[in-house]
Coordinates of C-alpha atoms and ligand atoms in Angstrom, one line a residue:
X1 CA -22.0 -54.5 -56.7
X2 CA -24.3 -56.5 -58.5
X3 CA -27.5 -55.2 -60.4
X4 CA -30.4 -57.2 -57.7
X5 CA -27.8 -55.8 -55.0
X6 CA -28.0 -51.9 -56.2
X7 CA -31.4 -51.9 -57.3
X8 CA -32.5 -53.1 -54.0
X9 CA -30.2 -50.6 -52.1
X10 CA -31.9 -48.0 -54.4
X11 CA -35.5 -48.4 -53.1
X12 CA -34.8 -48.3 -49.4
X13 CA -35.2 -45.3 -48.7
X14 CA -32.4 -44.1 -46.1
X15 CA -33.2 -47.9 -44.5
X16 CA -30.8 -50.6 -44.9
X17 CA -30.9 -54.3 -44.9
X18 CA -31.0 -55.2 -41.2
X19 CA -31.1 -58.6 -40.0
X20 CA -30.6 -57.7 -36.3
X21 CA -31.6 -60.7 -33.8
X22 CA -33.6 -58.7 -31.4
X23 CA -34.6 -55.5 -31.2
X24 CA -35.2 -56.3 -35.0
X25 CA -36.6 -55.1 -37.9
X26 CA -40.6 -53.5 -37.8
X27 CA -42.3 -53.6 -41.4
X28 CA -41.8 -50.2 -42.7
X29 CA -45.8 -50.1 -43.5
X30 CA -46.2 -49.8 -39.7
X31 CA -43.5 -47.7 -39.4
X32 CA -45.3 -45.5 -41.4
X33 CA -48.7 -45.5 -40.1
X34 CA -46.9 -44.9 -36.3
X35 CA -45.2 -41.9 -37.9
X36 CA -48.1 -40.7 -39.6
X37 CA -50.1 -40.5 -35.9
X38 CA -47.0 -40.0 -33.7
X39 CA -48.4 -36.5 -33.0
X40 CA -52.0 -36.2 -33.5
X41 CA -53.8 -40.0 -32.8
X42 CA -57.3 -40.4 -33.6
X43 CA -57.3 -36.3 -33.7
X44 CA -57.4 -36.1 -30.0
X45 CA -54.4 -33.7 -30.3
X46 CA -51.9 -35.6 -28.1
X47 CA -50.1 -39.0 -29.3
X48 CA -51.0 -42.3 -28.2
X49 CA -48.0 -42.1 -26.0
X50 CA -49.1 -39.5 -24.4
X51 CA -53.1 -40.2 -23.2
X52 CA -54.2 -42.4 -20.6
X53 CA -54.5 -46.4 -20.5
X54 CA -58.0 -46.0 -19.3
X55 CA -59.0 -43.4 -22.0
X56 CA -61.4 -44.3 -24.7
X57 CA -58.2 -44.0 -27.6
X58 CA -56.3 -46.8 -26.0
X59 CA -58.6 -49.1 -24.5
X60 CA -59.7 -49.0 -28.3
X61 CA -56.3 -49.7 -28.9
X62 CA -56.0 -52.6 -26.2
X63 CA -59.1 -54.2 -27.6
X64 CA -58.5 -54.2 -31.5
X65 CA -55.1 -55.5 -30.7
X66 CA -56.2 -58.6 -29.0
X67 CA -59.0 -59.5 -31.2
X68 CA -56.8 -59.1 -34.2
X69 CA -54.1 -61.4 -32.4
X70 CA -56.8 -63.7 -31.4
X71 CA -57.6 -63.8 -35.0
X72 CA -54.6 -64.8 -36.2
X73 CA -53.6 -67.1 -34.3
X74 CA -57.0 -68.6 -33.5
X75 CA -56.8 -68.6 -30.1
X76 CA -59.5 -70.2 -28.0
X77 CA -61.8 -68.8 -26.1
X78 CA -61.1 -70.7 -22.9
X79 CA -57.6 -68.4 -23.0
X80 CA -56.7 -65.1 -21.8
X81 CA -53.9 -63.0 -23.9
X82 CA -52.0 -60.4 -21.3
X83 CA -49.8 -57.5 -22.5
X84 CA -46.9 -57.5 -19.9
X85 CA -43.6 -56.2 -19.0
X86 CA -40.2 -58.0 -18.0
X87 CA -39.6 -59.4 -21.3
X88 CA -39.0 -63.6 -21.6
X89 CA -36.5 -63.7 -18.2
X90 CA -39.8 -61.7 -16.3
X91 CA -41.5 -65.4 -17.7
X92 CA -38.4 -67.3 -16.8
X93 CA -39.4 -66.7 -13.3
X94 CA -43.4 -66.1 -13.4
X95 CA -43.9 -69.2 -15.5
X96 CA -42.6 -71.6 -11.9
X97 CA -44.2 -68.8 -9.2
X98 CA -47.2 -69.4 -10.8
X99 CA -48.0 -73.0 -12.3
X100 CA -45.9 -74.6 -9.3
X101 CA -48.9 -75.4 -7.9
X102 CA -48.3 -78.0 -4.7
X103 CA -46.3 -79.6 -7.2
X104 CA -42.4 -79.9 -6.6
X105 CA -40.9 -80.0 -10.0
X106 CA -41.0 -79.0 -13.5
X107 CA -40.0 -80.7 -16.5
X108 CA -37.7 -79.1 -19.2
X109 CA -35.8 -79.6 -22.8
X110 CA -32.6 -77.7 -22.5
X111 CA -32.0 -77.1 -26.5
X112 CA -29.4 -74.2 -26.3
X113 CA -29.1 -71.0 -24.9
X114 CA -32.6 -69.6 -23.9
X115 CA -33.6 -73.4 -22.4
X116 CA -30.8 -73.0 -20.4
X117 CA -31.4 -69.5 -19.4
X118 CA -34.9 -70.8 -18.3
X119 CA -33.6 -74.0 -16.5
X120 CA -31.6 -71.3 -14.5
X121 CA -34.2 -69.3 -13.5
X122 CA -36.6 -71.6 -13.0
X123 CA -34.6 -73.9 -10.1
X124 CA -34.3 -71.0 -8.2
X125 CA -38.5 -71.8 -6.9
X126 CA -38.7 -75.9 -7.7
X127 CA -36.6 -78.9 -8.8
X128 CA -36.1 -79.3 -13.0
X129 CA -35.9 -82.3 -14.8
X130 CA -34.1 -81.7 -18.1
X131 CA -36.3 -84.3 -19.8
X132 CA -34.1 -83.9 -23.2
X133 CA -30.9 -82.3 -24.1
X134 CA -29.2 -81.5 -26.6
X135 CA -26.3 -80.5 -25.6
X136 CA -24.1 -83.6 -25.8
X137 CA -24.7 -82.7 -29.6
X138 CA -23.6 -79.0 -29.3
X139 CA -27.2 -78.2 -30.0
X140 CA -26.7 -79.0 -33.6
X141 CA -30.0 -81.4 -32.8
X142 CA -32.0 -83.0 -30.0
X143 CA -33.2 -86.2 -29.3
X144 CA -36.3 -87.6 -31.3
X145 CA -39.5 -87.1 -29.1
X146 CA -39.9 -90.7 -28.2
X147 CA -36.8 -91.0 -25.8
X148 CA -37.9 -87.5 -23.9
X149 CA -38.0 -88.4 -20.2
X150 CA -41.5 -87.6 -19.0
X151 CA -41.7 -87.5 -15.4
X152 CA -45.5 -88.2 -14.1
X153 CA -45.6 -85.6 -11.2
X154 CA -44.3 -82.2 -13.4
X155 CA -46.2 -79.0 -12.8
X156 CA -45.3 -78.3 -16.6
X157 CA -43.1 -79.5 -19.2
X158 CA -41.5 -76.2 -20.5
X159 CA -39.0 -76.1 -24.1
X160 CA -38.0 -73.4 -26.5
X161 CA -39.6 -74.1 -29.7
X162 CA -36.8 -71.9 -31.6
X163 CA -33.4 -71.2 -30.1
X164 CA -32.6 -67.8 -31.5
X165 CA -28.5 -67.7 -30.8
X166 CA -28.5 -71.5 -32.3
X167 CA -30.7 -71.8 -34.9
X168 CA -32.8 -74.8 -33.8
X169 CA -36.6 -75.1 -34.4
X170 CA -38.6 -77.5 -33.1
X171 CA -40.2 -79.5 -36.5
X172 CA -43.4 -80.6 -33.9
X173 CA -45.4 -79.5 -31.1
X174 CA -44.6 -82.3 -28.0
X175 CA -47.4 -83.8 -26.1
X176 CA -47.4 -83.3 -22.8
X177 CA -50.4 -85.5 -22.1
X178 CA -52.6 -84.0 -19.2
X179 CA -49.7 -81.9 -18.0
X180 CA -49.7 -78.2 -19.3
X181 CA -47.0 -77.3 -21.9
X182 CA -45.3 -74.2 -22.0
X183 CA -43.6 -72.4 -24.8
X184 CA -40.9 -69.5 -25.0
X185 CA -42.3 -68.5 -28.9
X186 CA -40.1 -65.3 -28.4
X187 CA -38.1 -65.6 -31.8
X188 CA -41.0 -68.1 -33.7
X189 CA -44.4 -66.3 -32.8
X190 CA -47.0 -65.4 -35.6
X191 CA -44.4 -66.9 -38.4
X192 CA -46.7 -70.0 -38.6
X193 CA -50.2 -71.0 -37.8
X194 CA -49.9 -73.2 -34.8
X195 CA -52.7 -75.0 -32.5
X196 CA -53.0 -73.4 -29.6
X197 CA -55.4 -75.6 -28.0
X198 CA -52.1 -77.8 -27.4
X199 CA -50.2 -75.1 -24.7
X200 CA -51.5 -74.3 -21.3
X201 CA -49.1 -71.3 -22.0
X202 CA -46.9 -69.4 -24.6
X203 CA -45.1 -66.4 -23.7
X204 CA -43.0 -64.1 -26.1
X205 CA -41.1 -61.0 -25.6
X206 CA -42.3 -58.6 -28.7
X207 CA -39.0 -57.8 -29.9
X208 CA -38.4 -60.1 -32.5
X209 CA -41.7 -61.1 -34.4
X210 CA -44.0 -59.0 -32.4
X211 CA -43.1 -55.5 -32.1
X212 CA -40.7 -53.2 -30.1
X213 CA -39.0 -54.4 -26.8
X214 CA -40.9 -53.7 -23.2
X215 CA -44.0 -55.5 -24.3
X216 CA -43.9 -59.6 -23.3
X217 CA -47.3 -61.5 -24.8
X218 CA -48.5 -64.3 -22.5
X219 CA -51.2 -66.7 -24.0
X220 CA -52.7 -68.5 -20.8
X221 CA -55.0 -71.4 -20.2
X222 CA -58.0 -70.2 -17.8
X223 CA -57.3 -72.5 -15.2
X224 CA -54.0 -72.4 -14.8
X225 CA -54.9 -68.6 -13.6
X226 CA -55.2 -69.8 -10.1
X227 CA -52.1 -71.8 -9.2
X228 CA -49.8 -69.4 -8.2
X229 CA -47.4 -68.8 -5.0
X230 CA -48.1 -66.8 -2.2
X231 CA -45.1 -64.9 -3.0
X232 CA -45.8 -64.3 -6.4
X233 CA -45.0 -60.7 -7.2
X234 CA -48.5 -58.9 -8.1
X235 CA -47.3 -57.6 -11.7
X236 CA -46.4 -61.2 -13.1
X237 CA -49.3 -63.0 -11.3
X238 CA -51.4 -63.9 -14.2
X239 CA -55.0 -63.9 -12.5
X240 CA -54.0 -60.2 -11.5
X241 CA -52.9 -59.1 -14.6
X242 CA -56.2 -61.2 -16.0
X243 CA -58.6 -59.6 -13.7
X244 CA -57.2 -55.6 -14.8
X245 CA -56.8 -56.5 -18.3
X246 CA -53.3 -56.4 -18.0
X247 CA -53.7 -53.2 -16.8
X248 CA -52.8 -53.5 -12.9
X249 CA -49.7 -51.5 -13.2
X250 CA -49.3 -48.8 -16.6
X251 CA -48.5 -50.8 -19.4
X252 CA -46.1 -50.1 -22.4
X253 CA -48.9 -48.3 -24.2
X254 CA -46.7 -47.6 -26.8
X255 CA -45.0 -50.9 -27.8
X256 CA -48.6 -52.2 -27.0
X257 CA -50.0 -49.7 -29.7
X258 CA -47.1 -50.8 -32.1
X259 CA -47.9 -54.0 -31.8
X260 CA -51.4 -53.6 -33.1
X261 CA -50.2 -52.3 -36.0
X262 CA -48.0 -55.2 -36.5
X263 CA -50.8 -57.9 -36.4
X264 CA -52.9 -56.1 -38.8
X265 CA -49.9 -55.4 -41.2
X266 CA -50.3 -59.5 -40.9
X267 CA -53.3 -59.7 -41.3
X268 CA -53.0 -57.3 -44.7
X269 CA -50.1 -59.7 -45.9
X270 CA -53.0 -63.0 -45.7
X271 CA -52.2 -64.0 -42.2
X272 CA -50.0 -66.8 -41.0
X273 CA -50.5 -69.4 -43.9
X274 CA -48.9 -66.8 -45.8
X275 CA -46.7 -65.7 -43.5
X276 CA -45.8 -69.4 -42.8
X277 CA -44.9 -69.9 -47.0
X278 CA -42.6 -66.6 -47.2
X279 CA -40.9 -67.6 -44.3
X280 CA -40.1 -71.4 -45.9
X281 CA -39.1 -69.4 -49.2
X282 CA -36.8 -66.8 -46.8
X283 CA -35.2 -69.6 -44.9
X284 CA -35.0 -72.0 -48.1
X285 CA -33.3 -69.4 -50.4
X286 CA -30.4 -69.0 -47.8
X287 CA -30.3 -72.8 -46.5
X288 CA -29.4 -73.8 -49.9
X289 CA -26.8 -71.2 -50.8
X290 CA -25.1 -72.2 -47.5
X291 CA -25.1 -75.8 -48.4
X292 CA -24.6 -75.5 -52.5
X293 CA -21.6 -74.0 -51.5
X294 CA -18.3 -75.5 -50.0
X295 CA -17.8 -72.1 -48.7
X296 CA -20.9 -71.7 -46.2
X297 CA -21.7 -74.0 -43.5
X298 CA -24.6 -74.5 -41.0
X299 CA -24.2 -77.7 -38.5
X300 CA -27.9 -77.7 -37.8
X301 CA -29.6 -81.0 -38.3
X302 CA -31.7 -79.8 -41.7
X303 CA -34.7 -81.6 -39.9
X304 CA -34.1 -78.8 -37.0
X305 CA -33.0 -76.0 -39.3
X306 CA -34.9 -72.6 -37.5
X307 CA -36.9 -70.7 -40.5
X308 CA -36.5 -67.1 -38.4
X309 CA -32.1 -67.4 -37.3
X310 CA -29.7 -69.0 -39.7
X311 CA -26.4 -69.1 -38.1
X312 CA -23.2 -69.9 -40.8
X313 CA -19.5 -70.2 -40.8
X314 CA -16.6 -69.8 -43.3
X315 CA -14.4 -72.8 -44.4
X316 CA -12.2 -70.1 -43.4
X317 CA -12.8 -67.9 -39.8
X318 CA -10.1 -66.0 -40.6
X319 CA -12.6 -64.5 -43.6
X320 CA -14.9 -63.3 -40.6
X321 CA -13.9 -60.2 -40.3
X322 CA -14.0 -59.0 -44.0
X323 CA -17.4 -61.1 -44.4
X324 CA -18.2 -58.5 -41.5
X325 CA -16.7 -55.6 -43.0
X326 CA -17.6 -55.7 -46.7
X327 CA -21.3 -56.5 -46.2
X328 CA -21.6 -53.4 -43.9
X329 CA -20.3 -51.7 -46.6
X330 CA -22.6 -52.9 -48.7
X331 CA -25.7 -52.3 -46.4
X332 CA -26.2 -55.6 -44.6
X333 CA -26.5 -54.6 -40.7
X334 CA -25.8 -57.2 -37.8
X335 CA -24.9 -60.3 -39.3
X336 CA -22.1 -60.8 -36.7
X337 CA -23.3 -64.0 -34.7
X338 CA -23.8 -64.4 -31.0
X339 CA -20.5 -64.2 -29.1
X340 CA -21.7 -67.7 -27.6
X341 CA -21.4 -69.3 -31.1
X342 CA -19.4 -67.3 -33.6
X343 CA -19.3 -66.8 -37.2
X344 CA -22.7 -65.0 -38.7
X345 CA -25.9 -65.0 -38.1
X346 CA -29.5 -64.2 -40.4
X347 CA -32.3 -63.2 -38.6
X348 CA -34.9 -63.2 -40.6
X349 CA -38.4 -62.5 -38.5
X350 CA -41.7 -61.7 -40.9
X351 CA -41.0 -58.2 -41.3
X352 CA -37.9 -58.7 -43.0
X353 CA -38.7 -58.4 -46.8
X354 CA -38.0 -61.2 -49.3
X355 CA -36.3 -59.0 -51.6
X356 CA -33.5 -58.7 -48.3
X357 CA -32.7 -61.9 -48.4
X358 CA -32.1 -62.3 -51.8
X359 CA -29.8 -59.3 -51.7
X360 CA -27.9 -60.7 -49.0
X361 CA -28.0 -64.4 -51.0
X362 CA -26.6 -62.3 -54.3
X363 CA -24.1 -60.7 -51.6
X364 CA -22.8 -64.2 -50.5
X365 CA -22.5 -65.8 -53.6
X366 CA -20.2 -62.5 -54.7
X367 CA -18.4 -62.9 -51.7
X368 CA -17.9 -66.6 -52.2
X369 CA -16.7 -65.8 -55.8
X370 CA -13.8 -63.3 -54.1
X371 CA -12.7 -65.4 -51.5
X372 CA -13.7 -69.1 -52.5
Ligands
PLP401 C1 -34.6 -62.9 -27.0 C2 -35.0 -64.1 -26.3 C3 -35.2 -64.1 -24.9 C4 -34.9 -63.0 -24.0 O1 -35.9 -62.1 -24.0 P1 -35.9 -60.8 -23.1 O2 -37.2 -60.1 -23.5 O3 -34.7 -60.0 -23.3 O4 -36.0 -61.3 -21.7 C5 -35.7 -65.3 -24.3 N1 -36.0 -66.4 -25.1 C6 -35.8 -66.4 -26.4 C7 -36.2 -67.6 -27.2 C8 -35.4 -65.2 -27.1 O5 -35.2 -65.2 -28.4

């Protein structure tokens, strides 16, 4: 073990290096605070968990929390932010039951996996045009802007802007013209500043930039509150959950609480420009130790490299398995990549600390020295 590598180790306190893919990492700071008040909140004697979602305590809670999110991300005023429940696949299906309007079909960019996943749902309430794909290039990279297939009468145009099993980003924001665009930012949220003004929607699950699972965040354009199906299910009809705060049914006052704490701990670290530099430095320091070496590889188009998921293969796959086994050893947690692609896989959401990633870059040059 290397100096960086055991100093590191040294200062983490019972933690390890975890670069899980979702549930993932929650900065320790937060950790802290929520540990701190996990039995006596705001001295009311009982823990947030445990009081009521129309007390005083939380709807402090519910408030703070959207005006700090609203902060960072500048969101307009002309948009509502909802707390929900059903994670990303809840969206897969609310997102067409209610923007379908008394149009027929949808537009989407299949890009890997979670495209896919939302193609799937979505065709089971209207017809999908896959607009661009990128599958004819394994997902490795997806045709340039210009030759996406527009169609004039879509109710939406919906893409991925990071695919977290492949490790594509999308380097722009599309325009959609005059027809709403919608966004799964469940593995990209918050790890850039971004112009909102150019979605009708954006929906993320919390569980990998946001917070812990059971929490989804839906940013909605006011007037696309009032499109949906008559057989829209109450709980993800968005002028419902608008109208009761996104508090129709009980929400995940927990994961919601959480949360909060997250987007102040970004707000603490300088908010998303600064968020958006460490996250080019995190993804840059391991980018170029894949490709310095003749040992690491990533098939990603650089130009559609994802900053948050960096997949990587050995020259040799037989070397899996001990890659696997000695950086357990050494601390690293869940590098094992999705079954759907193989090899390894860095997640590497804001609260994973710089200082983690250049362990794990010192760990992969050792390993390379072993085995290369
Ligand atoms: C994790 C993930 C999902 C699935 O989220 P659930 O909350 O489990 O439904 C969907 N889309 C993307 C981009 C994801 O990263």
């Amino acid at each position: 073990m290397n100096n960086l590598l055991a100093e590191t180790l040294a200062g983490l306190e019972g933690r390890t290096y975890n670069f899980s893919a979702g549930p993932a990492p929650i900065p320790q700071a937060v950790l802290e605070q929520a540990r701190d008040e996990l039995l006596d909140y705001n001295r009311e004697g009982a823990s947030i968990m445990e009081v009521s979602h129309r007390g005083k305590s939380f709807l402090e809670v519910a408030e703070q929390s959207e005006q700090d999110l609203r902060d960072l991300l500048k969101i307009p005023s002309n948009y509502k932010v909802l707390f929900l429940q059903g994670g990303a696949r809840g969206q897969f299906a609310a997102i067409p039951l209610n923007l379908k309007g008394d149009k027929q079909s949808a537009d989407y960019v299949n890009s890997g996996h979670w495209a896919q996943s939302a193609i799937k749902e979505a065709q089971r309430y209207l017809n999908v045009n896959v607009i661009a794909d990128g599958k004819g290039a394994s997902f490795h990279t997806m045709p340039e802007e210009a030759d996406w297939r527009f169609s004039s009468d879509a109710a939406y145009v919906h893409y991925t802007p990071n695919e977290t099993i492949g490790g594509l980003e999308f380097p722009f924001i599309p325009d959609s013209g005059d027809v709403p665009l919608v966004a799964d930012m469940s593995s990209n949220i918050l790890s850039r500043p971004i112009d909102i003004s150019k979605f009708g929607l954006i929906y993320a699950g919390a569980q990998k930039n946001i917070g812990p699972a059971g929490l989804t965040v839906v940013i909605v354009r006011e007037d696309l509150l009032d499109r949906s199906h008559a057989h829209c299910p109450a709980v993800l009809d968005y002028r419902v959950q608008s109208d009761k705060d996104s508090m129709y049914n009980t929400p995940p006052t927990f994961a919601w609480y959480l949360a909060g704490l997250v987007f102040k701990w970004l707000k603490a670290q300088g908010g998303l420009e600064a968020v958006d530099q460490l996250n080019d430095r995190k993804s840059g320091k391991l980018y170029k130790t894949i490709d310095d070496s003749g040992f690491y590889h990533n098939k990603v188009d650089p130009r559609w490299r994802s900053r948050m998921n960096v997949p990587f293969t050995l020259a040799d796959p037989e070397l899996d398995k001990v890659f696997l086994a000695e950086s357990e050893k050494a601390g690293f947690l869940y590098l094992k990549g999705h079954k759907a692609v193989g090899g390894m896989r860095a997640s590497i959401y804001n609260a994973v600390p710089e200082n983690h990633v250049d362990a794990l870059v010192s760990f992969m040059r050792e390993f390379e020295r072993k085995y290369g």
